[in-house]
mmCIF file of C-alpha atoms in Angstrom:
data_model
loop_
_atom_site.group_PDB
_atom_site.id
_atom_site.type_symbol
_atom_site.label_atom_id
_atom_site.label_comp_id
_atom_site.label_asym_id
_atom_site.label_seq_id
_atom_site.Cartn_x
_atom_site.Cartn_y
_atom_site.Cartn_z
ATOM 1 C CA UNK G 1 22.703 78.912 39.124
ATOM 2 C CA UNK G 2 24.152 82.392 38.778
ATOM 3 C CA UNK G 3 22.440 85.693 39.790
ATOM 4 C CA UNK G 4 22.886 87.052 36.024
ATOM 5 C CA UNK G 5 21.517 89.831 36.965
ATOM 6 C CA UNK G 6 23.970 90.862 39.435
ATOM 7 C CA UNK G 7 26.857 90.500 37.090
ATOM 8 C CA UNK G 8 24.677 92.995 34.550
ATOM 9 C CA UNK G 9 23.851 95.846 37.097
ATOM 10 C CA UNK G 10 25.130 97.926 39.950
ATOM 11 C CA UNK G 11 22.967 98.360 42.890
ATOM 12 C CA UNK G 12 22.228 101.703 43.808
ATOM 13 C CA UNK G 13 19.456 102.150 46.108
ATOM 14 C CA UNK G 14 16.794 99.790 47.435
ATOM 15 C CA UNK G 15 13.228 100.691 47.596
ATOM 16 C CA UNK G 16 11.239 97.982 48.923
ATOM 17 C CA UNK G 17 12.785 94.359 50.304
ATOM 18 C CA UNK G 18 10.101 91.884 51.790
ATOM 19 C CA UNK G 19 8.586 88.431 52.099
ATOM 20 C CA UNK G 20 7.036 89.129 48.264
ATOM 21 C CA UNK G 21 10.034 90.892 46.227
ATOM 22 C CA UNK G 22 13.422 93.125 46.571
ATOM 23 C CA UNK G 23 12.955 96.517 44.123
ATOM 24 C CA UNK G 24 16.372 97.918 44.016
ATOM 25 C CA UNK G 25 17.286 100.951 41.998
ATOM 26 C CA UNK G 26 20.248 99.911 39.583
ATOM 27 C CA UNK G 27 22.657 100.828 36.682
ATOM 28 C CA UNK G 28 23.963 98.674 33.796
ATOM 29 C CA UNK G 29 27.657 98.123 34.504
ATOM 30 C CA UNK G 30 28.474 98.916 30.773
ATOM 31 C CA UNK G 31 26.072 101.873 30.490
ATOM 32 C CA UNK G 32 25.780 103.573 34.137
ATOM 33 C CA UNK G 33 23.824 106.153 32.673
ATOM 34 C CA UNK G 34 21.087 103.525 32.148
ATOM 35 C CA UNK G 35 18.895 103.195 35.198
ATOM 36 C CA UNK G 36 16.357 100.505 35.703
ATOM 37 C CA UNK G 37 14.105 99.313 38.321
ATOM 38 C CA UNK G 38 15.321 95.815 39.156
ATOM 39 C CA UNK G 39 12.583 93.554 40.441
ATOM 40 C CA UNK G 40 12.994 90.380 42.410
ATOM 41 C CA UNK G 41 9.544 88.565 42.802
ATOM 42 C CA UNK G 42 9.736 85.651 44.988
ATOM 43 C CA UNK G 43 7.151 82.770 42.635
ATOM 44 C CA UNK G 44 4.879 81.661 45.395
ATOM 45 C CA UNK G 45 3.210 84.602 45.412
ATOM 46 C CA UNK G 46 2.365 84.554 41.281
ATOM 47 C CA UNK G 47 0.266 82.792 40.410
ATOM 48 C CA UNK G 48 0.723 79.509 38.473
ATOM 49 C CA UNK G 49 -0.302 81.032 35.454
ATOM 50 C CA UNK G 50 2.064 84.295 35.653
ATOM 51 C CA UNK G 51 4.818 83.031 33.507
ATOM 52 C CA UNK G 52 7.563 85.157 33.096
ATOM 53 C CA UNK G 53 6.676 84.928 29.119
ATOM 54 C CA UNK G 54 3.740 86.549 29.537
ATOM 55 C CA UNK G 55 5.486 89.675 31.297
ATOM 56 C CA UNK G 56 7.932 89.759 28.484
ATOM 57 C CA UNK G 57 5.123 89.878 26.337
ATOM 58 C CA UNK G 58 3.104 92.283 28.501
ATOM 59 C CA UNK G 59 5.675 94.616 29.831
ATOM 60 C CA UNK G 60 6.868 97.376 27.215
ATOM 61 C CA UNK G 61 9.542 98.810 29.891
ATOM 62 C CA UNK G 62 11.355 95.153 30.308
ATOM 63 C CA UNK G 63 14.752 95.167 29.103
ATOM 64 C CA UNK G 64 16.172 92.647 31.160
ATOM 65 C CA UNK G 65 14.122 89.073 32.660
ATOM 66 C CA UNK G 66 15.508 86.141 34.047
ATOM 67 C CA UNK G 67 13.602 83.159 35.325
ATOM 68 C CA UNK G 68 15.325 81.512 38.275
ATOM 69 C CA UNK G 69 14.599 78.324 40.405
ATOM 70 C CA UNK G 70 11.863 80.263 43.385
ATOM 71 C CA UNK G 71 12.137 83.712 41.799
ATOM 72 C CA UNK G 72 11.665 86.179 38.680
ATOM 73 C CA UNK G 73 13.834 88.635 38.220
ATOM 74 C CA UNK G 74 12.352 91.916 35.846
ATOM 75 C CA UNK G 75 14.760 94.937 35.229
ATOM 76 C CA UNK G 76 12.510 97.886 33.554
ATOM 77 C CA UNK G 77 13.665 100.925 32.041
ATOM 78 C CA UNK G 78 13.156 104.056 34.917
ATOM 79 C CA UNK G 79 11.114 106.697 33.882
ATOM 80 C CA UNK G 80 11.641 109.718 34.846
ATOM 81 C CA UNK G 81 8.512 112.382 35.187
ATOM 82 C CA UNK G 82 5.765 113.435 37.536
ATOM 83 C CA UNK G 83 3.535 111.599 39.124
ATOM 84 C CA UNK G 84 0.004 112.269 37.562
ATOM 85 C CA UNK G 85 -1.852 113.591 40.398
ATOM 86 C CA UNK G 86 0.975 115.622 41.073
ATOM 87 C CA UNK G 87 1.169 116.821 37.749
ATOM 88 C CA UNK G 88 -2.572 118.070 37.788
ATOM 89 C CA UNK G 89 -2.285 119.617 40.971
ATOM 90 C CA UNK G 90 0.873 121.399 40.276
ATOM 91 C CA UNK G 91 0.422 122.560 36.357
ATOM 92 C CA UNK G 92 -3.216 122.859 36.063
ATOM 93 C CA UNK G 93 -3.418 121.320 32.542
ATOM 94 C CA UNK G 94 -6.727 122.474 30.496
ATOM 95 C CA UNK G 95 -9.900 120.504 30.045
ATOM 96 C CA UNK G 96 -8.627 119.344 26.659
ATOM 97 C CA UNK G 97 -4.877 118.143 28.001
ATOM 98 C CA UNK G 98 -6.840 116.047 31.118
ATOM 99 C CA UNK G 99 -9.187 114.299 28.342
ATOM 100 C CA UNK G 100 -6.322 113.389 26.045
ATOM 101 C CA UNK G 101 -4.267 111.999 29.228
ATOM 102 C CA UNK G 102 -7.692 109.440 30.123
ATOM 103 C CA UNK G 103 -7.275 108.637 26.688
ATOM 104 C CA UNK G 104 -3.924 107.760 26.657
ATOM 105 C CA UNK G 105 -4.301 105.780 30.061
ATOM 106 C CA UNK G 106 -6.963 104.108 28.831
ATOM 107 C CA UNK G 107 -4.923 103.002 25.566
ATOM 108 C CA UNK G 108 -2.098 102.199 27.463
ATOM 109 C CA UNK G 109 -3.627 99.694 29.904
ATOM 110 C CA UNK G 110 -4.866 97.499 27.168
ATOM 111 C CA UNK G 111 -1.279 96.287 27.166
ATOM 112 C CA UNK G 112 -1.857 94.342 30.674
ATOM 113 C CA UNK G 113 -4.814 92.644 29.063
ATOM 114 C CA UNK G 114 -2.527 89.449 28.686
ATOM 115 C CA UNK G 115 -1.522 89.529 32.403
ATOM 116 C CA UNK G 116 -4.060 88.095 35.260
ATOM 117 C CA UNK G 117 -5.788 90.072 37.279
ATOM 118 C CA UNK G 118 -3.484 91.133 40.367
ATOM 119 C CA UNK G 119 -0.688 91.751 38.393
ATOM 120 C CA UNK G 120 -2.269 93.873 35.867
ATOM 121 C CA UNK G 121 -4.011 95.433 39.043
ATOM 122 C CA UNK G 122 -0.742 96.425 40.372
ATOM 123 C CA UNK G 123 0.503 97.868 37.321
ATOM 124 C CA UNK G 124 -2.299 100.428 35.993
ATOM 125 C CA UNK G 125 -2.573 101.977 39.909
ATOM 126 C CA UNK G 126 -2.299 105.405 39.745
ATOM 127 C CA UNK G 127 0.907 105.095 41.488
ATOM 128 C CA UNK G 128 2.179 103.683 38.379
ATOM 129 C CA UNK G 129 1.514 106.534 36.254
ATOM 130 C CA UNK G 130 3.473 109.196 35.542
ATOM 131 C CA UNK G 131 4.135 112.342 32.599
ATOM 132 C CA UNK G 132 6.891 112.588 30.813
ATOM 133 C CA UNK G 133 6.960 115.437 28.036
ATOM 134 C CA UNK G 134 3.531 115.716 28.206
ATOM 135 C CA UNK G 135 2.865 112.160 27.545
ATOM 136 C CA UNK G 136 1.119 109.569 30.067
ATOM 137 C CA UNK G 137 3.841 106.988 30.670
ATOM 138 C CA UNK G 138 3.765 103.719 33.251
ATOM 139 C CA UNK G 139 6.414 102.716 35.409
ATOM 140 C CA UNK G 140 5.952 98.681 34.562
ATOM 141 C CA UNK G 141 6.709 98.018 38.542
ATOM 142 C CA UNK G 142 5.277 94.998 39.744
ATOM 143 C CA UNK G 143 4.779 95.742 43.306
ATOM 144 C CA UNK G 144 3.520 92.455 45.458
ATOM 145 C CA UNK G 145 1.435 93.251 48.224
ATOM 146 C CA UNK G 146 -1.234 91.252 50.835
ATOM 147 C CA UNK G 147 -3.473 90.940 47.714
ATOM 148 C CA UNK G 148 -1.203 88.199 45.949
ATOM 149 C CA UNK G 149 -1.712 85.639 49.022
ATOM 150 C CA UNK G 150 -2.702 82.473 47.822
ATOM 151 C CA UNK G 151 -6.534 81.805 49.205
ATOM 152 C CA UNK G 152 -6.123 79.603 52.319
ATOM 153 C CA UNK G 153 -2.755 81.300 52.980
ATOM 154 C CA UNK G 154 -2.804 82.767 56.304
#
């Protein structure tokens, strides 16, 4: 089986490269100027009921997924913006500007209904979170941590 996803992107930088997943920062080799996040989850640590349809479903950032024999493979659009926290601290937004941003988190995580718990966990963190034009947008990273482990798995 082919890494498809190789022949589609240029690795630029990786960010994280485990037991769990490899998150690379990458560039389409047609359109350099697009950057995604390219995310390699190994599938024992998914649950059996995390099928890659239902982050293709879930995900509004996905723009490339492949399912391949022990791993899924998600490319999401990067984002570019602050972190919120960051954002607050640094800009000071009014009263008004922090309500409508809870609002628009709160919107926007209805969209991980469809996904099980941990993953959906993962991906409204705060960490996840960022403005962009003064609009609350998620990063649609999947990062795999200790919390996936099976029960039993030592």
């Amino acid at each position: 089986m082919t890494n498809s996803h190789m022949e589609r992107y240029n690795i630029l930088n990786t960010y994280k490269d485990d037991n769990y997943q490899k998150i690379t920062l990458a560039s389409e080799k047609e359109n350099p100027e697009n950057i995604v996040l390219l995310n390699v989850i190994k599938k024992e640590f998914l649950d059996d009921a995390d099928s890659l349809d239902k982050f293709r479903n879930c995900i509004e950032n996905l723009v490339f997924s492949e399912e391949r024999e022990n791993e899924i493979v998600l490319a999401t659009s990067y984002k570019k913006g602050f972190p919120i926290s960051k954002y607050i601290q640094y800009y000071n937004p009014i009263l008004k500007t922090r309500i409508n941003f809870v609002y628009e988190y709160l919107d926007k995580i209805t969209d991980y209904d469809c996904l099980d718990l941990k993953p959906a966990n993962s991906l409204i963190n705060e960490s996840q979170v960022i403005i962009e034009r003064n609009a609350v947008k998620f990063n649609d990273l999947l990062v795999i941590d200790d919390s996936f482990e099976k029960p039993g798995d030592f």
